[in-house]
PDB file of C-alpha atoms in Angstrom:
ATOM      1  CA  MET A 749      33.199 -72.705 182.296  1.00 41.00           C
ATOM      2  CA  SER A 750      32.078 -76.152 182.726  1.00 40.00           C
ATOM      3  CA  ASN A 751      35.179 -77.760 182.004  1.00 49.00           C
ATOM      4  CA  SER A 752      37.439 -79.183 184.231  1.00 53.00           C
ATOM      5  CA  ALA A 753      40.537 -77.518 185.781  1.00 55.00           C
ATOM      6  CA  SER A 754      43.119 -79.469 184.169  1.00 50.00           C
ATOM      7  CA  GLU A 755      41.417 -77.877 180.511  1.00 65.00           C
ATOM      8  CA  ARG A 756      40.292 -74.563 181.992  1.00 78.00           C
ATOM      9  CA  ARG A 757      42.368 -71.212 180.500  1.00 92.00           C
ATOM     10  CA  SER A 758      43.982 -69.322 183.260  1.00 97.00           C
ATOM     11  CA  PHE A 759      41.665 -66.512 184.552  1.00 98.00           C
ATOM     12  CA  GLY A 760      44.272 -64.009 183.555  1.00 98.00           C
ATOM     13  CA  ALA A 761      43.902 -65.169 179.825  1.00 97.00           C
ATOM     14  CA  ARG A 762      39.251 -65.059 180.081  1.00 98.00           C
ATOM     15  CA  LEU A 763      39.916 -61.718 181.812  1.00 98.00           C
ATOM     16  CA  THR A 764      41.836 -60.229 178.788  1.00 97.00           C
ATOM     17  CA  GLN A 765      39.857 -61.915 176.195  1.00 97.00           C
ATOM     18  CA  ALA A 766      36.597 -60.724 178.113  1.00 98.00           C
ATOM     19  CA  MET A 767      37.972 -57.312 178.038  1.00 98.00           C
ATOM     20  CA  GLN A 768      38.590 -57.171 174.089  1.00 97.00           C
ATOM     21  CA  ASP A 769      35.383 -58.735 173.460  1.00 98.00           C
ATOM     22  CA  ARG A 770      33.417 -56.845 175.691  1.00 98.00           C
ATOM     23  CA  GLY A 771      34.834 -53.693 176.809  1.00 98.00           C
ATOM     24  CA  PRO A 772      36.906 -53.044 180.070  1.00 98.00           C
ATOM     25  CA  LEU A 773      33.836 -52.843 182.482  1.00 98.00           C
ATOM     26  CA  CYS A 774      32.754 -54.563 186.104  1.00 98.00           C
ATOM     27  CA  VAL A 775      29.228 -54.271 187.081  1.00 98.00           C
ATOM     28  CA  GLY A 776      28.719 -54.273 190.883  1.00 98.00           C
ATOM     29  CA  ILE A 777      26.008 -56.143 192.405  1.00 98.00           C
ATOM     30  CA  ASP A 778      25.196 -54.519 195.361  1.00 98.00           C
ATOM     31  CA  PRO A 779      22.280 -55.005 197.091  1.00 98.00           C
ATOM     32  CA  HIS A 780      22.758 -51.813 199.920  1.00 97.00           C
ATOM     33  CA  PRO A 781      19.485 -51.362 201.838  1.00 98.00           C
ATOM     34  CA  ALA A 782      19.128 -47.916 200.447  1.00 97.00           C
ATOM     35  CA  LEU A 783      19.162 -48.989 196.780  1.00 97.00           C
ATOM     36  CA  LEU A 784      16.754 -52.114 197.537  1.00 98.00           C
ATOM     37  CA  ALA A 785      14.163 -49.011 198.928  1.00 98.00           C
ATOM     38  CA  GLN A 786      14.826 -47.152 195.739  1.00 97.00           C
ATOM     39  CA  TRP A 787      13.957 -50.153 193.415  1.00 98.00           C
ATOM     40  CA  GLY A 788      11.122 -50.138 195.801  1.00 98.00           C
ATOM     41  CA  LEU A 789      12.228 -53.380 197.393  1.00 98.00           C
ATOM     42  CA  ALA A 790      12.296 -54.730 201.163  1.00 98.00           C
ATOM     43  CA  ASP A 791      15.099 -55.440 202.366  1.00 98.00           C
ATOM     44  CA  ASP A 792      15.387 -59.080 202.609  1.00 98.00           C
ATOM     45  CA  ALA A 793      16.650 -62.204 201.007  1.00 97.00           C
ATOM     46  CA  ALA A 794      13.679 -62.195 198.452  1.00 97.00           C
ATOM     47  CA  ALA A 795      14.422 -58.581 197.705  1.00 98.00           C
ATOM     48  CA  LEU A 796      17.721 -59.908 197.173  1.00 98.00           C
ATOM     49  CA  ARG A 797      16.998 -62.249 194.224  1.00 98.00           C
ATOM     50  CA  THR A 798      15.105 -59.984 192.479  1.00 98.00           C
ATOM     51  CA  PHE A 799      17.805 -57.360 192.465  1.00 98.00           C
ATOM     52  CA  SER A 800      20.629 -59.654 191.711  1.00 98.00           C
ATOM     53  CA  HIS A 801      18.984 -61.256 189.168  1.00 98.00           C
ATOM     54  CA  SER A 802      17.739 -58.270 187.128  1.00 98.00           C
ATOM     55  CA  VAL A 803      21.432 -56.965 187.414  1.00 98.00           C
ATOM     56  CA  LEU A 804      22.717 -60.389 186.036  1.00 98.00           C
ATOM     57  CA  GLU A 805      20.090 -60.305 183.256  1.00 98.00           C
ATOM     58  CA  ALA A 806      20.856 -56.717 182.336  1.00 98.00           C
ATOM     59  CA  THR A 807      24.623 -57.575 182.042  1.00 98.00           C
ATOM     60  CA  ALA A 808      25.983 -60.418 181.949  1.00 98.00           C
ATOM     61  CA  ASP A 809      26.046 -60.593 178.059  1.00 98.00           C
ATOM     62  CA  ILE A 810      27.848 -57.420 177.712  1.00 98.00           C
ATOM     63  CA  ALA A 811      30.104 -56.689 180.913  1.00 98.00           C
ATOM     64  CA  ALA A 812      33.148 -58.503 181.158  1.00 98.00           C
ATOM     65  CA  ALA A 813      32.785 -59.274 185.006  1.00 98.00           C
ATOM     66  CA  ILE A 814      30.579 -58.695 187.507  1.00 98.00           C
ATOM     67  CA  LYS A 815      31.270 -58.028 191.416  1.00 98.00           C
ATOM     68  CA  PRO A 816      28.649 -58.815 193.933  1.00 98.00           C
ATOM     69  CA  GLN A 817      29.478 -57.332 197.031  1.00 98.00           C
ATOM     70  CA  VAL A 818      29.686 -60.084 199.766  1.00 98.00           C
ATOM     71  CA  ALA A 819      28.745 -58.393 202.660  1.00 98.00           C
ATOM     72  CA  LEU A 820      25.419 -57.061 201.347  1.00 98.00           C
ATOM     73  CA  PHE A 821      24.472 -60.983 201.016  1.00 98.00           C
ATOM     74  CA  GLU A 822      25.989 -61.777 204.539  1.00 98.00           C
ATOM     75  CA  ARG A 823      23.925 -59.444 206.201  1.00 98.00           C
ATOM     76  CA  HIS A 824      21.211 -61.454 205.480  1.00 98.00           C
ATOM     77  CA  GLY A 825      22.547 -65.121 206.801  1.00 98.00           C
ATOM     78  CA  SER A 826      22.330 -67.623 205.478  1.00 98.00           C
ATOM     79  CA  ARG A 827      19.487 -66.605 203.193  1.00 98.00           C
ATOM     80  CA  GLY A 828      20.946 -64.197 201.840  1.00 98.00           C
ATOM     81  CA  LEU A 829      24.525 -66.586 201.070  1.00 98.00           C
ATOM     82  CA  GLY A 830      22.175 -69.225 198.937  1.00 98.00           C
ATOM     83  CA  VAL A 831      20.783 -66.338 196.947  1.00 98.00           C
ATOM     84  CA  LEU A 832      24.608 -65.578 196.618  1.00 98.00           C
ATOM     85  CA  GLU A 833      25.497 -69.056 195.525  1.00 98.00           C
ATOM     86  CA  GLU A 834      22.323 -69.022 193.121  1.00 98.00           C
ATOM     87  CA  ILE A 835      23.856 -65.453 191.576  1.00 98.00           C
ATOM     88  CA  LEU A 836      27.518 -67.358 191.464  1.00 98.00           C
ATOM     89  CA  ALA A 837      26.135 -70.622 189.655  1.00 98.00           C
ATOM     90  CA  GLU A 838      23.796 -68.601 187.269  1.00 98.00           C
ATOM     91  CA  ALA A 839      26.705 -66.324 185.994  1.00 98.00           C
ATOM     92  CA  ARG A 840      28.543 -69.534 185.371  1.00 97.00           C
ATOM     93  CA  GLU A 841      25.807 -70.487 183.234  1.00 97.00           C
ATOM     94  CA  LEU A 842      25.808 -67.225 181.029  1.00 97.00           C
ATOM     95  CA  GLY A 843      29.636 -67.422 180.833  1.00 97.00           C
ATOM     96  CA  VAL A 844      30.360 -64.103 183.257  1.00 98.00           C
ATOM     97  CA  LEU A 845      33.302 -63.833 184.770  1.00 98.00           C
ATOM     98  CA  THR A 846      32.765 -63.279 188.382  1.00 98.00           C
ATOM     99  CA  ILE A 847      34.852 -61.400 191.115  1.00 98.00           C
ATOM    100  CA  ALA A 848      33.309 -62.207 194.901  1.00 98.00           C
ATOM    101  CA  ASP A 849      34.266 -58.818 196.352  1.00 98.00           C
ATOM    102  CA  ALA A 850      34.864 -60.643 200.160  1.00 98.00           C
ATOM    103  CA  LYS A 851      37.949 -59.399 200.805  1.00 98.00           C
ATOM    104  CA  ARG A 852      39.484 -62.349 202.504  1.00 98.00           C
ATOM    105  CA  GLY A 853      42.470 -62.076 204.637  1.00 97.00           C
ATOM    106  CA  ASP A 854      44.234 -64.625 207.220  1.00 97.00           C
ATOM    107  CA  ILE A 855      46.929 -66.842 208.166  1.00 97.00           C
ATOM    108  CA  GLY A 856      47.006 -70.712 207.639  1.00 97.00           C
ATOM    109  CA  SER A 857      44.714 -73.194 207.808  1.00 98.00           C
ATOM    110  CA  THR A 858      42.072 -70.148 208.519  1.00 98.00           C
ATOM    111  CA  MET A 859      42.956 -68.472 204.816  1.00 98.00           C
ATOM    112  CA  GLN A 860      43.173 -72.359 203.226  1.00 98.00           C
ATOM    113  CA  ALA A 861      39.618 -72.680 204.375  1.00 98.00           C
ATOM    114  CA  TYR A 862      38.569 -68.825 203.218  1.00 98.00           C
ATOM    115  CA  ALA A 863      40.203 -70.200 199.956  1.00 98.00           C
ATOM    116  CA  GLU A 864      38.547 -73.436 199.453  1.00 98.00           C
ATOM    117  CA  ALA A 865      35.087 -71.900 200.046  1.00 98.00           C
ATOM    118  CA  TRP A 866      35.631 -69.093 197.051  1.00 98.00           C
ATOM    119  CA  LEU A 867      38.335 -71.075 194.875  1.00 98.00           C
ATOM    120  CA  ALA A 868      37.657 -74.654 195.071  1.00 98.00           C
ATOM    121  CA  ASP A 869      36.015 -76.904 192.392  1.00 98.00           C
ATOM    122  CA  GLY A 870      32.444 -77.974 193.388  1.00 97.00           C
ATOM    123  CA  SER A 871      32.061 -75.075 196.315  1.00 98.00           C
ATOM    124  CA  PRO A 872      28.817 -73.729 196.030  1.00 97.00           C
ATOM    125  CA  LEU A 873      30.502 -70.110 196.809  1.00 98.00           C
ATOM    126  CA  ALA A 874      33.339 -70.701 193.977  1.00 98.00           C
ATOM    127  CA  ALA A 875      33.982 -67.575 191.618  1.00 98.00           C
ATOM    128  CA  ASP A 876      35.933 -66.636 189.076  1.00 98.00           C
ATOM    129  CA  SER A 877      37.603 -64.176 191.654  1.00 98.00           C
ATOM    130  CA  LEU A 878      38.325 -63.470 195.263  1.00 98.00           C
ATOM    131  CA  THR A 879      39.441 -60.011 196.246  1.00 98.00           C
ATOM    132  CA  VAL A 880      41.882 -60.535 198.697  1.00 98.00           C
ATOM    133  CA  SER A 881      43.525 -58.257 201.835  1.00 98.00           C
ATOM    134  CA  PRO A 882      47.458 -58.833 201.728  1.00 98.00           C
ATOM    135  CA  TYR A 883      47.746 -56.577 205.382  1.00 95.00           C
ATOM    136  CA  LEU A 884      48.713 -59.728 207.438  1.00 97.00           C
ATOM    137  CA  GLY A 885      51.981 -60.309 204.673  1.00 97.00           C
ATOM    138  CA  PHE A 886      51.533 -60.969 201.268  1.00 98.00           C
ATOM    139  CA  GLU A 887      52.631 -64.693 201.477  1.00 98.00           C
ATOM    140  CA  SER A 888      49.773 -65.129 204.196  1.00 98.00           C
ATOM    141  CA  LEU A 889      47.591 -65.168 201.370  1.00 98.00           C
ATOM    142  CA  ARG A 890      49.944 -68.136 199.838  1.00 98.00           C
ATOM    143  CA  PRO A 891      46.520 -70.473 200.159  1.00 98.00           C
ATOM    144  CA  ALA A 892      44.624 -68.697 198.335  1.00 98.00           C
ATOM    145  CA  LEU A 893      47.503 -67.955 195.711  1.00 98.00           C
ATOM    146  CA  ASP A 894      48.266 -71.649 195.298  1.00 98.00           C
ATOM    147  CA  LEU A 895      44.290 -72.842 195.116  1.00 98.00           C
ATOM    148  CA  ALA A 896      43.652 -70.284 192.839  1.00 98.00           C
ATOM    149  CA  ALA A 897      46.705 -71.598 190.128  1.00 97.00           C
ATOM    150  CA  GLU A 898      45.651 -75.084 190.824  1.00 97.00           C
ATOM    151  CA  THR A 899      41.822 -74.365 189.507  1.00 98.00           C
ATOM    152  CA  GLY A 900      42.969 -71.615 186.913  1.00 98.00           C
ATOM    153  CA  ARG A 901      41.198 -68.676 188.626  1.00 98.00           C
ATOM    154  CA  GLY A 902      42.158 -65.424 189.632  1.00 98.00           C
ATOM    155  CA  ILE A 903      42.886 -62.813 192.910  1.00 98.00           C
ATOM    156  CA  PHE A 904      42.221 -59.168 193.167  1.00 98.00           C
ATOM    157  CA  VAL A 905      45.019 -58.093 195.898  1.00 98.00           C
ATOM    158  CA  LEU A 906      44.418 -54.526 197.319  1.00 98.00           C
ATOM    159  CA  ALA A 907      47.063 -52.572 196.629  1.00 98.00           C
ATOM    160  CA  LEU A 908      46.031 -48.873 196.701  1.00 97.00           C
ATOM    161  CA  THR A 909      42.459 -47.932 198.060  1.00 96.00           C
ATOM    162  CA  SER A 910      40.413 -44.764 198.263  1.00 93.00           C
ATOM    163  CA  ASN A 911      39.088 -45.070 201.869  1.00 93.00           C
ATOM    164  CA  PRO A 912      40.948 -42.063 203.833  1.00 92.00           C
ATOM    165  CA  GLU A 913      41.992 -44.301 206.039  1.00 95.00           C
ATOM    166  CA  GLY A 914      43.680 -46.826 203.514  1.00 95.00           C
ATOM    167  CA  ALA A 915      47.090 -44.318 202.916  1.00 94.00           C
ATOM    168  CA  SER A 916      48.079 -44.688 206.822  1.00 95.00           C
ATOM    169  CA  VAL A 917      49.132 -48.330 206.028  1.00 95.00           C
ATOM    170  CA  GLN A 918      49.664 -48.263 202.131  1.00 95.00           C
ATOM    171  CA  HIS A 919      51.799 -45.092 201.507  1.00 96.00           C
ATOM    172  CA  VAL A 920      54.115 -46.210 204.375  1.00 95.00           C
ATOM    173  CA  GLY A 921      57.600 -45.688 203.274  1.00 96.00           C
ATOM    174  CA  GLY A 922      57.429 -43.435 200.627  1.00 94.00           C
ATOM    175  CA  GLN A 923      59.115 -44.580 197.639  1.00 94.00           C
ATOM    176  CA  ASP A 924      59.296 -47.717 199.359  1.00 94.00           C
ATOM    177  CA  SER A 925      56.169 -48.135 200.751  1.00 96.00           C
ATOM    178  CA  VAL A 926      53.959 -50.871 201.839  1.00 96.00           C
ATOM    179  CA  ALA A 927      51.698 -50.602 198.667  1.00 96.00           C
ATOM    180  CA  ARG A 928      55.136 -50.921 195.937  1.00 97.00           C
ATOM    181  CA  ARG A 929      56.361 -53.926 197.839  1.00 97.00           C
ATOM    182  CA  ILE A 930      52.678 -55.458 197.389  1.00 97.00           C
ATOM    183  CA  ILE A 931      52.387 -54.620 193.807  1.00 98.00           C
ATOM    184  CA  GLU A 932      56.241 -56.072 193.167  1.00 97.00           C
ATOM    185  CA  ALA A 933      54.888 -59.264 194.915  1.00 98.00           C
ATOM    186  CA  VAL A 934      52.149 -59.594 192.427  1.00 98.00           C
ATOM    187  CA  ALA A 935      54.259 -58.867 189.635  1.00 97.00           C
ATOM    188  CA  GLN A 936      56.470 -61.125 190.505  1.00 97.00           C
ATOM    189  CA  GLU A 937      53.696 -63.779 190.724  1.00 97.00           C
ATOM    190  CA  ASN A 938      52.740 -62.891 187.243  1.00 97.00           C
ATOM    191  CA  SER A 939      56.541 -62.811 185.865  1.00 95.00           C
ATOM    192  CA  SER A 940      55.417 -65.857 183.645  1.00 92.00           C
ATOM    193  CA  VAL A 941      52.975 -64.478 181.777  1.00 91.00           C
ATOM    194  CA  THR A 942      54.292 -63.086 178.087  1.00 86.00           C
ATOM    195  CA  ALA A 943      51.220 -62.284 176.772  1.00 87.00           C
ATOM    196  CA  GLY A 944      47.760 -60.343 178.123  1.00 89.00           C
ATOM    197  CA  LEU A 945      47.211 -60.579 181.614  1.00 97.00           C
ATOM    198  CA  GLY A 946      48.002 -62.477 184.870  1.00 98.00           C
ATOM    199  CA  SER A 947      45.673 -63.801 187.187  1.00 98.00           C
ATOM    200  CA  LEU A 948      46.901 -62.064 189.786  1.00 98.00           C
ATOM    201  CA  GLY A 949      45.176 -58.793 189.954  1.00 98.00           C
ATOM    202  CA  LEU A 950      45.219 -55.677 192.109  1.00 98.00           C
ATOM    203  CA  VAL A 951      42.819 -53.454 193.635  1.00 98.00           C
ATOM    204  CA  VAL A 952      43.384 -49.697 192.991  1.00 98.00           C
ATOM    205  CA  GLY A 953      40.848 -47.467 193.882  1.00 96.00           C
ATOM    206  CA  ALA A 954      39.485 -44.928 190.237  1.00 95.00           C
ATOM    207  CA  THR A 955      40.292 -42.025 192.248  1.00 92.00           C
ATOM    208  CA  VAL A 956      43.416 -42.391 193.685  1.00 93.00           C
ATOM    209  CA  ALA A 957      45.485 -44.034 191.030  1.00 93.00           C
ATOM    210  CA  VAL A 958      47.691 -41.357 190.998  1.00 92.00           C
ATOM    211  CA  ALA A 959      49.304 -42.031 194.056  1.00 93.00           C
ATOM    212  CA  ALA A 960      50.985 -45.002 192.116  1.00 94.00           C
ATOM    213  CA  ARG A 961      52.550 -42.323 190.505  1.00 90.00           C
ATOM    214  CA  ASP A 962      53.722 -40.189 193.405  1.00 91.00           C
ATOM    215  CA  LEU A 963      54.879 -43.475 194.958  1.00 94.00           C
ATOM    216  CA  GLY A 964      57.057 -44.676 192.083  1.00 94.00           C
ATOM    217  CA  ILE A 965      55.034 -47.550 191.504  1.00 95.00           C
ATOM    218  CA  ASP A 966      55.129 -49.169 188.352  1.00 95.00           C
ATOM    219  CA  LEU A 967      51.322 -50.689 187.676  1.00 97.00           C
ATOM    220  CA  ALA A 968      52.335 -51.399 183.987  1.00 96.00           C
ATOM    221  CA  GLY A 969      55.050 -53.301 184.700  1.00 95.00           C
ATOM    222  CA  SER A 970      52.857 -55.649 187.097  1.00 97.00           C
ATOM    223  CA  ARG A 971      50.836 -57.700 184.407  1.00 97.00           C
ATOM    224  CA  ALA A 972      48.267 -57.401 186.679  1.00 98.00           C
ATOM    225  CA  PRO A 973      44.379 -56.780 185.678  1.00 98.00           C
ATOM    226  CA  LEU A 974      43.908 -53.611 187.957  1.00 98.00           C
ATOM    227  CA  LEU A 975      40.394 -53.765 189.327  1.00 98.00           C
ATOM    228  CA  ALA A 976      39.242 -50.012 189.861  1.00 98.00           C
ATOM    229  CA  PRO A 977      36.455 -49.355 192.085  1.00 96.00           C
ATOM    230  CA  GLY A 978      34.568 -45.722 192.013  1.00 92.00           C
ATOM    231  CA  LEU A 979      33.757 -45.037 188.360  1.00 92.00           C
ATOM    232  CA  GLY A 980      30.517 -42.863 188.529  1.00 82.00           C
ATOM    233  CA  ALA A 981      28.836 -42.473 191.861  1.00 71.00           C
ATOM    234  CA  GLN A 982      32.266 -42.209 193.614  1.00 75.00           C
ATOM    235  CA  GLY A 983      33.304 -39.879 191.553  1.00 81.00           C
ATOM    236  CA  ALA A 984      35.923 -40.879 189.153  1.00 89.00           C
ATOM    237  CA  THR A 985      35.340 -40.537 185.048  1.00 93.00           C
ATOM    238  CA  ALA A 986      36.791 -42.196 182.284  1.00 94.00           C
ATOM    239  CA  LYS A 987      38.960 -39.272 181.393  1.00 94.00           C
ATOM    240  CA  ASP A 988      40.515 -38.883 184.706  1.00 93.00           C
ATOM    241  CA  MET A 989      40.923 -42.820 185.063  1.00 95.00           C
ATOM    242  CA  ARG A 990      42.821 -42.769 181.608  1.00 96.00           C
ATOM    243  CA  GLU A 991      44.652 -39.536 182.675  1.00 95.00           C
ATOM    244  CA  ASP A 992      45.592 -41.336 185.939  1.00 95.00           C
ATOM    245  CA  PHE A 993      46.434 -44.751 184.900  1.00 96.00           C
ATOM    246  CA  GLY A 994      48.802 -43.951 182.064  1.00 95.00           C
ATOM    247  CA  ASN A 995      50.456 -46.481 180.632  1.00 96.00           C
ATOM    248  CA  ALA A 996      48.481 -48.842 183.033  1.00 97.00           C
ATOM    249  CA  TRP A 997      45.151 -48.026 181.284  1.00 97.00           C
ATOM    250  CA  SER A 998      45.000 -51.152 179.289  1.00 97.00           C
ATOM    251  CA  GLN A 999      45.340 -53.211 182.313  1.00 98.00           C
ATOM    252  CA  VAL A1000      42.040 -51.303 183.944  1.00 98.00           C
ATOM    253  CA  LEU A1001      38.672 -53.356 184.561  1.00 98.00           C
ATOM    254  CA  ALA A1002      36.956 -50.184 185.916  1.00 98.00           C
ATOM    255  CA  ASN A1003      34.340 -51.546 188.360  1.00 97.00           C
ATOM    256  CA  SER A1004      30.559 -49.437 188.492  1.00 96.00           C
ATOM    257  CA  SER A1005      27.996 -50.489 190.797  1.00 96.00           C
ATOM    258  CA  ARG A1006      25.813 -47.494 191.953  1.00 94.00           C
ATOM    259  CA  GLY A1007      26.725 -45.389 188.968  1.00 94.00           C
ATOM    260  CA  ILE A1008      24.426 -48.390 186.623  1.00 97.00           C
ATOM    261  CA  LEU A1009      22.628 -49.890 189.699  1.00 97.00           C
ATOM    262  CA  LYS A1010      20.406 -46.715 190.242  1.00 96.00           C
ATOM    263  CA  ALA A1011      19.299 -47.043 186.669  1.00 97.00           C
ATOM    264  CA  GLY A1012      17.345 -49.855 188.194  1.00 97.00           C
ATOM    265  CA  PRO A1013      14.846 -51.436 188.585  1.00 98.00           C
ATOM    266  CA  SER A1014      14.096 -51.539 185.231  1.00 98.00           C
ATOM    267  CA  VAL A1015      15.969 -54.369 182.927  1.00 98.00           C
ATOM    268  CA  GLU A1016      16.158 -51.984 180.145  1.00 98.00           C
ATOM    269  CA  GLY A1017      17.565 -49.274 182.039  1.00 98.00           C
ATOM    270  CA  LEU A1018      20.318 -51.231 183.750  1.00 98.00           C
ATOM    271  CA  ARG A1019      21.118 -52.106 180.137  1.00 98.00           C
ATOM    272  CA  ALA A1020      21.224 -48.892 178.703  1.00 98.00           C
ATOM    273  CA  ALA A1021      23.316 -47.367 181.899  1.00 97.00           C
ATOM    274  CA  THR A1022      26.041 -50.515 181.829  1.00 98.00           C
ATOM    275  CA  LEU A1023      26.164 -50.182 177.668  1.00 98.00           C
ATOM    276  CA  GLU A1024      26.847 -45.918 178.396  1.00 97.00           C
ATOM    277  CA  THR A1025      29.290 -46.797 180.758  1.00 97.00           C
ATOM    278  CA  ILE A1026      31.463 -49.022 178.345  1.00 98.00           C
ATOM    279  CA  SER A1027      31.276 -46.437 175.390  1.00 97.00           C
ATOM    280  CA  SER A1028      32.718 -44.181 177.933  1.00 96.00           C
ATOM    281  CA  LEU A1029      35.293 -46.210 178.678  1.00 97.00           C
ATOM    282  CA  GLN A1030      36.184 -46.897 174.729  1.00 94.00           C
ATOM    283  CA  GLY A1031      36.221 -43.579 173.959  1.00 79.00           C
TER     284      GLY A1031
END
């Protein structure tokens, strides 16, 4: 991960390799107050550090990616963001891909600033990829799309989310839905990819993947990695996901957060839960 931007393989190529080598699992680092308490930790920045380093120690060599939930670090102010910087740096050293789950979305120079914070070489918050919201219009994301391409990083665009309110925007238009237009825009960005996954991905909730079929959406044709949160604690099973994603299953990067994190605080427990989850996805 330390090679220059000009020499670095694309994020899509690196993620494809990681999923082949390790299995299609992304582990969330979600230091939720309830989880901190369950681990016997205080709700402060020092506890964030203990929590996050334990997850990284347990999973960095077996998960395809890790996904820090940025909001749960931000709530601790500068100290929390300092811990996040440490975790992103350590993940780079350990060779595990990172997805900063920040869901940024804005316009113009503000979107450019978000892009530089999360995707620019040399930024203390630089991750391998970033989640973004396209609902100010897909082209509002252009500063992030361009900088990610320039630096060999990736983007995950919110497409079909599992929150009950999501359908009121994403499903509008039926067979010509808002979600379909977003996914087709992503497919266009990935159109030059001839093998493996593109560097522009989609976020598709594990519990709502069947909606893609109902809306006539071709997820497989997007060539996008499909970040699918909801495995485990939110109710999705590997069997359900395999059926619901259908011919796009090979593109799915399943995300489990609480389902694995509840096995802490021991590194051994976290590691065992991670390996069990990977096995279920490969079965």
